[in-house]
């Protein structure tokens, strides 16, 4: 049985003068999922979102919402609502009037408006704040009110334009979880755009990584992390050490790469690569083991001197400089107590297996 | 008891020029004006307290008719100025970019480089019987004889709006510039039509600017003397002309002072009503 997706885009293009902001983007989002579009600023994600909302029309291609083309339908007639980057709550209205704004436009009776506003406030965990003015709310509360103002209209899609950008770190962490919970309780399809990979990874069912107007890869956060399809995705999602080199030998499961720093590493590859192909190898800091006593055998090893210890609690990292070359590697430092005695300048052995790194043909 | 030392003292010293200006140039003359208006001349240098000049105003239809006419025309001029200035202000604040924005602002300001008197004479050169427009109409055959465009209410209204435009545009631009564009987009996204967006979002947001612009324009118009006199001629019947006549022509300072007090009362009353009707406070309007 095929279910109509909530949103389907077919070959969307959009240019501003000479600049192609969105380049042949196609995707579909199943009903009730949390979909993120992740990309650096200027990658075209905002242009794409504005086309979904109806603030601009694609030059070519088709947008279907719940199976119906929305070509030429203005934003006020689309079954889509948007949470703006700076939320755009109306400062001259109180919370209740802000949330009821859309219902009022639909000529819902005053009594019904009141009931539904109270209901939605209950669901976002802020009951009874109808009479408060907007500037009496905290950042997180504003966030939730802005979302409630859209969700009360029961849109087919809720578009979110980096709404967490303005919040401080602690609140942002908390709001990530809340947004995910809200999405699950309301069951509305969320399309979330962000440049912050952690936001996209934590909340989304599916993430599209966008670069230069194109979708590089669409997949679950796990897929993007473990099986990146392009060097851009490997570099953008999560942290990665990047090593350049050349293929010197190919085998069934892995290839051997001779790096510019003079090492020979075993690695997996994204596609079948011929020998002598120039490649870029990506290795996650958290995939590297720190080996002090060297009784374990790894497919790849490297000796290095600790340049710096970047202590950041659970996200602590070591900057390790190869003893034989100027290559610097970032290595995750697990806070299990085992490595507490590591000191700057110490020589350590790093080890990892072939399947933990991935090589791409250098572009 | 106030202790005038250090910081405190310098604060009061700095405040002095303002207090002196307000006191000497505004409060004192107005109080004196009130005093003059409440006396009746019996003989040379001899006065008694009386409401004569106020009763005179209410019993002489010409006086209070002029008074009412001035008030109504000023309100109309204010509203028309608002109507014309709003789209202009919107364009300057939201549509024009960079250099154009500055140029447009400058264009609003340029007429004020010329004195009001000269500007009004400019209108007369255009509009009088032997003026440019009349000449053009005759030359093009649209009119067989000279056309007098001066000395009617429409011309007076045009002149008043022209003279007030800047004072409406400036506060409107400054409030509209502070508005986040996404408010408009959000309202539109939530289902509002263009008209509803203007009524429910843009106007309420711009209200402090609207009110402060209206107050300034209304007061300037009500107290304008040159424009109605020159463009409206002797039939313009503007209340400031009555005041001028009493003071200068008739040398009846008591009557003129009574008119002055009445005009002040009228403008205060109308501004207060306007604020009450729009639900704005004077503080908000002044702050914008």
XYZ file of C-alpha atoms in Angstrom:
651
model
C 0.000 0.000 0.000
C 1.391 3.351 -0.896
C 0.549 6.265 1.360
C 0.578 9.760 -0.110
C 3.561 11.603 1.335
C 2.836 14.873 3.127
C 5.314 16.656 0.936
C 6.800 15.768 -2.369
C 9.190 17.934 -4.369
C 10.044 17.131 -7.950
C 12.994 18.763 -9.631
C 12.834 22.119 -7.871
C 15.036 24.852 -9.346
C 15.384 28.418 -8.222
C 17.817 31.079 -9.365
C 18.432 34.630 -8.265
C 20.058 36.308 -11.249
C 23.160 34.280 -12.059
C 23.113 32.472 -8.737
C 21.401 29.118 -8.650
C 20.124 28.835 -5.097
C 18.290 25.542 -5.459
C 19.413 23.054 -8.074
C 17.171 20.171 -9.123
C 16.031 19.088 -5.676
C 13.632 16.155 -5.373
C 12.502 14.447 -2.223
C 9.433 13.271 -0.397
C 8.534 13.240 3.261
C 6.229 10.589 4.706
C 3.378 11.740 6.927
C 4.169 12.409 10.566
C 7.920 12.496 10.320
C 10.542 14.970 11.405
C 12.577 15.973 8.374
C 15.596 18.245 8.577
C 17.454 20.052 5.873
C 21.004 20.549 7.044
C 23.515 22.740 5.301
C 25.943 25.607 5.704
C 24.621 29.140 5.327
C 24.033 30.100 1.717
C 23.388 26.510 0.635
C 19.840 27.307 -0.492
C 17.921 25.790 2.399
C 16.087 29.016 3.239
C 15.167 29.550 -0.429
C 13.761 26.031 -0.500
C 11.766 26.559 2.681
C 10.310 29.837 1.386
C 9.143 28.042 -1.722
C 7.415 25.428 0.421
C 5.710 28.192 2.405
C 4.692 29.975 -0.786
C 6.687 33.190 -0.336
C 8.384 32.450 -3.634
C 7.680 30.139 -6.550
C 10.195 27.687 -8.010
C 11.502 28.497 -11.503
C 10.741 24.927 -12.466
C 9.657 21.760 -10.741
C 6.648 20.858 -8.701
C 5.731 20.955 -5.030
C 2.968 18.601 -3.923
C 1.470 18.854 -0.469
C -0.599 15.830 0.478
C -0.527 14.859 -3.176
C -1.831 18.178 -4.509
C 0.252 20.651 -6.447
C 0.465 24.012 -4.690
C 1.665 25.928 -7.736
C 0.408 29.505 -7.634
C -1.258 29.131 -4.239
C -0.253 32.057 -1.975
C 1.029 31.432 1.587
C -2.274 32.419 3.184
C -4.061 29.666 1.281
C -1.517 26.865 1.744
C -2.022 24.140 4.346
C 1.474 24.964 5.576
C 2.635 27.127 8.455
C 6.015 28.467 9.319
C 7.900 29.201 12.511
C 10.218 32.073 11.689
C 13.837 32.414 12.683
C 13.043 35.229 15.112
C 9.609 33.726 15.752
C 7.705 36.840 14.562
C 5.261 36.824 17.455
C 3.053 39.900 17.211
C 4.269 42.247 19.958
C 1.034 44.252 20.133
C -1.068 41.196 20.980
C -1.101 38.979 24.044
C -0.328 35.274 23.919
C -3.960 34.261 23.428
C -4.491 36.661 20.522
C -1.252 35.561 18.914
C -2.273 31.933 19.000
C -5.839 32.661 17.912
C -4.691 34.833 14.997
C -5.008 32.090 12.398
C -8.331 30.849 13.768
C -9.726 34.366 13.636
C -8.777 34.557 9.960
C -10.730 31.337 9.437
C -13.777 32.909 11.072
C -13.862 30.395 13.916
C -16.326 31.516 16.620
C -14.880 33.362 19.611
C -15.946 30.607 21.977
C -14.317 27.903 19.872
C -11.170 30.024 19.562
C -10.930 30.311 23.313
C -11.420 26.607 23.828
C -8.821 25.629 21.243
C -6.255 28.167 22.462
C -6.632 26.844 25.999
C -6.303 23.316 24.661
C -3.139 23.989 22.653
C -1.543 25.858 25.565
C -2.254 22.846 27.713
C -0.559 20.609 25.187
C 2.592 22.727 24.989
C 2.749 22.731 28.764
C 1.922 26.416 29.319
C -1.695 26.404 30.491
C -3.414 29.655 31.418
C -0.970 32.179 29.963
C -3.437 33.634 27.405
C -3.438 37.087 28.976
C 0.333 37.426 29.248
C 2.067 39.801 26.877
C 4.810 38.509 24.612
C 7.681 40.275 26.378
C 6.736 38.608 29.654
C 7.707 35.229 28.209
C 11.100 33.565 28.427
C 12.958 32.524 25.278
C 11.811 28.932 25.515
C 8.206 29.914 26.173
C 8.176 32.227 23.141
C 9.474 29.333 21.111
C 6.629 27.102 22.209
C 4.004 29.824 21.710
C 5.257 30.407 18.155
C 4.923 26.710 17.435
C 1.490 26.537 19.069
C 0.332 29.479 16.924
C 1.023 27.331 13.862
C -0.035 23.932 15.187
C -3.465 25.178 16.256
C -4.267 25.463 12.541
C -3.485 21.766 12.086
C -1.262 22.304 9.043
C -0.168 19.465 6.793
C 3.386 20.678 7.254
C 5.105 22.787 9.843
C 8.152 24.589 8.504
C 10.778 25.707 10.997
C 13.471 28.163 9.971
C 16.315 27.686 12.466
C 14.140 28.764 15.379
C 16.664 27.674 18.000
C 19.443 29.892 16.675
C 18.762 32.756 19.057
C 18.688 30.672 22.225
C 21.582 30.089 24.573
C 23.252 26.700 24.606
C 21.536 25.146 27.638
C 18.088 26.187 26.469
C 18.838 25.019 22.952
C 19.712 21.552 24.224
C 16.484 21.465 26.170
C 14.381 22.797 23.281
C 15.759 20.131 20.934
C 14.208 17.468 23.115
C 11.007 19.469 23.556
C 10.586 20.025 19.832
C 10.979 16.323 19.196
C 8.406 15.549 21.884
C 6.010 18.186 20.516
C 6.332 16.723 17.055
C 5.520 13.287 18.387
C 2.507 14.400 20.437
C 0.977 16.455 17.609
C 1.964 13.986 14.892
C 2.418 16.863 12.439
C 5.110 16.593 9.791
C 7.954 18.961 10.625
C 10.368 20.343 8.066
C 13.242 21.841 9.980
C 16.115 23.731 8.455
C 19.340 24.305 10.304
C 23.072 24.657 9.917
C 23.622 22.933 13.253
C 24.235 19.235 12.675
C 23.572 18.323 16.260
C 20.041 19.834 16.080
C 19.364 17.908 12.896
C 20.778 14.636 14.215
C 19.047 14.655 17.590
C 15.563 15.521 16.374
C 15.144 14.113 12.907
C 13.852 10.902 11.446
C 15.379 11.885 8.133
C 18.032 14.461 7.345
C 18.859 15.922 3.965
C 22.342 17.369 3.725
C 22.323 20.317 1.346
C 25.260 22.017 -0.311
C 25.428 24.478 -3.224
C 21.720 24.133 -3.889
C 21.775 20.343 -4.136
C 20.877 17.532 -1.802
C 24.081 15.624 -1.187
C 22.448 12.809 0.726
C 19.130 12.050 2.365
C 18.992 9.510 5.120
C 18.579 8.772 8.793
C 21.081 10.437 11.122
C 22.763 7.057 11.631
C 23.155 6.493 7.898
C 24.649 9.929 7.411
C 27.055 9.322 10.235
C 28.154 5.786 9.389
C 27.685 5.672 5.615
C 28.267 9.113 4.202
C 27.966 9.060 0.431
C 29.982 12.133 -0.389
C 33.066 13.784 1.077
C 30.930 16.818 1.930
C 28.579 14.757 4.076
C 31.507 12.996 5.740
C 33.060 16.349 6.544
C 29.884 18.164 7.564
C 28.085 15.569 9.673
C 29.989 14.947 12.841
C 33.703 15.618 13.183
C 36.219 13.997 10.945
C 39.937 13.831 10.356
C 40.648 14.265 6.680
C 43.711 12.620 5.104
C 44.693 12.836 1.443
C 46.446 10.016 -0.358
C 46.531 7.542 -3.189
C 45.165 4.041 -3.586
C 48.011 1.554 -3.779
C 46.212 -1.738 -3.419
C 42.639 -2.901 -3.593
C 41.227 -5.942 -1.798
C 37.772 -7.412 -1.325
C 36.677 -5.481 1.759
C 39.129 -2.642 1.916
C 41.768 -0.738 0.047
C 45.223 0.401 1.010
C 45.953 4.067 0.851
C 49.325 5.708 0.931
C 48.820 9.097 2.537
C 50.713 12.283 1.842
C 52.152 12.000 5.321
C 53.849 8.767 4.302
C 51.625 6.260 6.076
C 49.920 3.273 4.598
C 46.420 2.805 5.962
C 43.774 0.193 5.394
C 40.384 1.734 4.823
C 36.944 1.015 3.473
C 35.785 3.030 0.489
C 32.541 4.543 -0.697
C 32.829 3.016 -4.158
C 35.115 0.695 -6.052
C 38.360 2.561 -6.600
C 41.185 1.755 -8.977
C 44.793 1.811 -7.834
C 46.529 5.175 -8.186
C 43.291 7.058 -7.684
C 43.716 10.150 -5.547
C 41.477 9.779 -2.515
C 40.405 11.562 0.626
C 40.095 9.500 3.731
C 37.828 10.392 6.627
C 38.348 9.084 10.118
C 36.180 10.064 13.070
C 37.962 11.204 16.240
C 35.755 8.894 18.289
C 36.756 5.857 16.169
C 40.408 6.175 17.105
C 41.673 4.213 20.065
C 44.375 5.522 22.287
C 46.796 2.727 23.016
C 49.464 3.236 25.624
C 50.601 -0.303 26.220
C 50.231 -1.512 22.624
C 49.240 -5.058 23.374
C 46.247 -4.914 21.042
C 46.738 -5.141 17.320
C 45.003 -2.690 14.978
C 44.950 -2.692 11.219
C 46.179 0.866 11.286
C 48.466 2.453 13.792
C 50.153 5.767 14.102
C 52.502 7.212 16.668
C 52.043 10.765 17.755
C 52.870 13.394 20.295
C 50.079 15.095 22.233
C 50.072 18.707 21.076
C 47.149 19.785 23.172
C 44.470 18.450 25.445
C 41.129 20.142 24.806
C 39.237 19.312 27.946
C 35.472 19.702 27.522
C 33.964 17.087 29.830
C 32.379 14.373 27.752
C 33.478 16.016 24.508
C 37.165 16.208 25.394
C 39.633 15.823 22.566
C 43.335 15.392 22.007
C 45.253 17.087 19.252
C 47.921 14.584 18.285
C 50.776 15.412 15.937
C 52.227 12.551 13.903
C 55.841 11.919 14.941
C 56.887 11.385 11.312
C 54.984 14.197 9.554
C 53.205 17.475 10.289
C 49.778 15.768 10.146
C 47.586 16.632 13.084
C 44.792 14.337 14.169
C 41.883 15.021 16.457
C 41.230 12.135 18.777
C 38.278 11.779 21.156
C 39.354 11.452 24.758
C 36.967 9.143 26.612
C 36.386 10.318 30.163
C 36.500 6.920 31.748
C 39.378 7.798 34.034
C 41.717 5.575 32.091
C 43.362 8.455 30.256
C 43.403 10.980 33.067
C 47.144 10.864 33.316
C 47.813 11.826 29.708
C 49.977 14.917 29.524
C 50.901 17.312 26.797
C 54.040 16.203 24.943
C 53.557 12.532 25.683
C 54.032 10.085 22.818
C 51.041 7.791 22.313
C 49.976 5.146 19.868
C 46.727 5.518 17.958
C 44.958 2.546 16.452
C 41.860 1.866 14.355
C 40.502 -0.713 11.983
C 39.867 -0.417 8.260
C 36.056 -0.313 8.490
C 36.190 2.734 10.735
C 37.484 5.047 8.062
C 36.097 5.713 4.631
C 37.793 6.885 1.460
C 36.284 8.952 -1.339
C 37.659 9.694 -4.748
C 39.183 13.148 -4.404
C 37.104 15.693 -6.311
C 14.266 69.100 51.315
C 16.471 69.085 48.209
C 20.171 68.927 48.829
C 21.960 70.760 46.048
C 25.375 69.152 46.059
C 27.646 67.455 43.518
C 25.808 65.371 40.996
C 22.455 66.674 42.091
C 23.492 70.259 41.619
C 24.921 69.697 38.154
C 21.712 67.944 37.149
C 19.621 70.939 38.141
C 22.063 73.348 36.517
C 21.861 71.402 33.271
C 18.103 71.392 33.524
C 18.016 75.178 33.987
C 18.083 76.280 30.324
C 15.169 73.978 29.566
C 13.183 75.130 32.571
C 13.899 78.777 31.766
C 12.861 78.359 28.145
C 9.686 76.567 29.072
C 8.884 78.980 31.862
C 9.762 82.271 30.232
C 8.747 81.567 26.664
C 5.744 79.331 27.087
C 4.181 79.179 30.544
C 4.583 82.841 31.508
C 3.279 84.381 28.251
C 0.362 81.966 28.199
C -0.555 82.830 31.771
C -0.311 86.493 30.930
C -2.415 85.873 27.842
C -5.039 84.267 30.057
C -4.899 87.312 32.361
C -5.256 89.756 29.472
C -8.186 87.800 28.044
C -10.077 88.011 31.319
C -10.122 91.790 31.651
C -12.246 94.496 30.152
C -10.996 97.952 29.338
C -13.096 100.628 30.952
C -11.068 103.664 30.099
C -7.439 104.518 29.408
C -5.276 102.306 31.626
C -8.251 101.116 33.622
C -9.400 97.492 33.502
C -11.853 95.245 35.297
C -12.255 91.464 35.472
C -14.804 90.159 32.951
C -15.764 87.288 30.650
C -16.850 89.767 28.001
C -14.402 88.583 25.358
C -15.439 84.989 25.796
C -19.146 85.794 25.608
C -18.342 87.874 22.541
C -16.868 84.779 20.910
C -19.924 82.661 21.556
C -22.468 85.321 20.560
C -20.798 86.348 17.316
C -21.448 83.548 14.762
C -18.537 84.609 12.555
C -16.087 83.884 15.345
C -17.182 80.446 16.361
C -17.993 79.445 12.779
C -14.422 80.275 11.818
C -13.297 78.409 14.884
C -15.227 75.265 13.942
C -14.243 75.506 10.298
C -10.573 75.735 11.251
C -10.897 72.701 13.497
C -12.712 70.592 10.885
C -10.366 71.576 8.075
C -7.333 70.851 10.256
C -8.633 67.407 11.132
C -9.322 66.733 7.459
C -5.870 67.960 6.452
C -4.312 65.717 9.126
C -6.185 62.632 7.965
C -5.444 63.314 4.301
C -1.767 63.846 5.100
C -1.751 60.520 6.937
C -3.425 58.802 3.989
C -0.882 60.146 1.519
C 2.149 59.852 3.793
C 1.590 56.241 4.867
C 2.341 54.591 1.507
C 5.289 56.963 1.039
C 6.652 56.085 4.466
C 6.108 52.383 3.774
C 8.020 52.695 0.525
C 10.915 54.527 2.160
C 11.070 52.208 5.171
C 10.487 48.830 3.565
C 10.827 48.877 -0.208
C 13.589 51.360 -1.043
C 17.121 50.135 -0.434
C 20.376 51.885 0.437
C 21.009 54.964 -1.662
C 17.427 55.312 -2.900
C 16.197 55.401 0.651
C 18.412 58.366 1.489
C 17.489 60.154 -1.722
C 13.781 59.766 -1.044
C 14.188 61.036 2.483
C 16.121 63.995 1.118
C 13.365 64.657 -1.407
C 10.924 64.992 1.481
C 13.271 67.378 3.240
C 14.285 69.618 0.316
C 11.163 71.856 0.328
C 12.098 72.897 3.849
C 15.295 74.521 2.650
C 13.083 77.291 1.317
C 11.195 79.486 3.750
C 7.528 78.742 4.172
C 6.622 82.145 2.792
C 8.632 81.635 -0.382
C 7.259 78.118 -0.788
C 3.720 79.425 -0.548
C 4.456 82.139 -3.099
C 5.698 79.312 -5.301
C 2.231 77.802 -5.135
C 0.760 81.189 -6.023
C 2.972 81.462 -9.104
C 1.629 78.116 -10.234
C -2.014 78.599 -9.374
C -2.964 82.274 -9.868
C -5.074 83.496 -12.766
C -2.025 84.614 -14.731
C -0.002 81.667 -13.431
C 1.718 78.745 -15.062
C -1.114 76.204 -14.869
C -3.699 78.678 -16.080
C -1.378 79.654 -18.933
C -0.819 76.054 -19.893
C -4.547 75.322 -19.929
C -5.157 78.265 -22.247
C -2.188 77.451 -24.476
C -3.282 73.828 -24.887
C -6.837 74.911 -25.631
C -8.337 73.131 -22.639
C -9.672 76.426 -21.388
C -10.786 79.465 -23.310
C -10.020 82.035 -20.628
C -7.790 82.466 -17.589
C -8.510 80.050 -14.735
C -8.275 81.151 -11.102
C -7.074 78.262 -9.012
C -6.308 80.270 -5.892
C -8.665 81.367 -3.113
C -10.679 78.212 -2.583
C -10.769 75.532 0.103
C -9.196 72.832 -2.032
C -6.148 74.992 -2.672
C -5.856 75.789 1.029
C -6.093 72.074 1.824
C -3.448 71.230 -0.768
C -1.123 73.846 0.664
C -1.642 72.617 4.219
C -0.981 68.986 3.293
C 2.115 70.002 1.353
C 3.462 71.927 4.311
C 2.800 69.044 6.724
C 4.018 66.064 4.733
C 7.506 65.780 6.225
C 6.222 65.850 9.795
C 4.025 62.848 9.066
C 6.562 60.905 6.991
C 9.418 61.058 9.502
C 7.718 59.450 12.531
C 6.015 56.887 10.292
C 9.288 55.864 8.650
C 10.993 55.532 12.001
C 8.300 53.271 13.470
C 7.917 51.204 10.306
C 11.667 50.711 10.023
C 11.606 49.083 13.440
C 9.108 46.495 12.292
C 10.461 43.025 11.540
C 9.351 42.056 8.001
C 8.682 38.553 9.193
C 5.704 39.872 11.213
C 3.987 40.636 7.926
C 5.027 37.302 6.465
C 3.898 35.445 9.580
C 0.453 37.055 9.452
C 0.189 36.253 5.763
C 1.327 32.692 6.440
C -1.335 32.305 9.146
C -4.039 33.030 6.606
C -4.485 36.803 6.607
C -5.321 38.680 3.408
C -3.325 41.761 2.407
C -6.029 44.016 3.794
C -6.130 42.114 7.099
C -2.342 42.238 7.387
C -2.462 46.037 7.077
C -5.353 46.364 9.517
C -4.295 43.856 12.147
C -0.488 43.998 12.021
C 0.999 47.002 10.229
C -1.375 49.707 11.486
C -1.339 48.623 15.147
C 2.433 48.369 14.984
C 2.757 51.828 13.412
C 0.166 53.385 15.751
C 2.622 55.307 17.955
C 4.127 56.831 14.799
C 0.693 57.581 13.357
C -0.375 59.330 16.547
C 2.758 61.397 16.962
C 2.669 62.384 13.282
C -0.989 63.331 13.559
C -0.460 65.410 16.690
C 2.357 67.397 15.102
C 0.555 67.885 11.787
C -2.710 68.834 13.460
C -1.083 71.427 15.684
C 0.945 72.877 12.812
C -2.147 73.100 10.625
C -4.386 74.565 13.292
C -1.829 77.227 14.063
C -0.796 77.847 10.447
C -1.235 81.448 9.357
C 0.638 81.923 6.086
C -0.809 79.114 3.996
C -4.523 79.795 4.564
C -4.040 83.553 4.248
C -2.011 83.494 1.045
C -3.705 80.591 -0.723
C -7.200 81.186 0.616
C -7.251 84.958 0.409
C -9.580 86.972 2.556
C -12.270 84.301 2.412
C -10.154 81.582 3.893
C -11.628 82.263 7.344
C -8.834 80.695 9.378
C -8.938 81.237 13.112
C -5.349 82.434 13.336
C -6.337 85.278 11.000
C -8.997 86.320 13.496
C -6.378 86.406 16.195
C -4.062 88.436 13.970
C -6.860 90.870 13.161
C -7.707 91.406 16.808
C -4.118 91.974 17.871
C -2.823 93.984 14.927
C -5.672 95.523 12.971
C -8.149 96.250 15.722
C -5.591 96.563 18.443
C -7.993 94.665 20.684
C -5.458 92.621 22.669
C -8.067 91.395 25.132
C -10.183 89.804 22.390
C -7.107 88.399 20.635
C -5.873 86.894 23.907
C -9.256 85.274 24.500
C -9.085 83.731 21.016
C -5.564 82.510 21.704
C -6.646 80.789 24.887
C -9.605 79.246 23.092
C -7.363 77.916 20.323
C -5.013 76.350 22.857
C -7.966 74.765 24.652
C -9.323 73.454 21.369
C -6.067 71.866 20.233
C -5.466 70.275 23.641
C -8.993 68.925 23.704
C -8.813 67.464 20.212
C -5.410 65.871 20.784
C -6.693 64.359 24.009
C -9.786 62.997 22.223
C -7.614 61.580 19.455
C -5.413 59.765 21.975
C -8.432 58.402 23.826
C -10.073 57.200 20.601
C -6.950 55.424 19.391
C -6.204 53.974 22.812
C -2.673 55.367 22.800
C -0.976 57.241 25.559
C 0.765 60.547 25.004
C 3.940 58.987 26.376
C 3.973 56.289 23.697
C 3.350 58.777 20.917
C 6.116 61.081 22.087
C 8.563 58.213 22.514
C 8.317 57.159 18.866
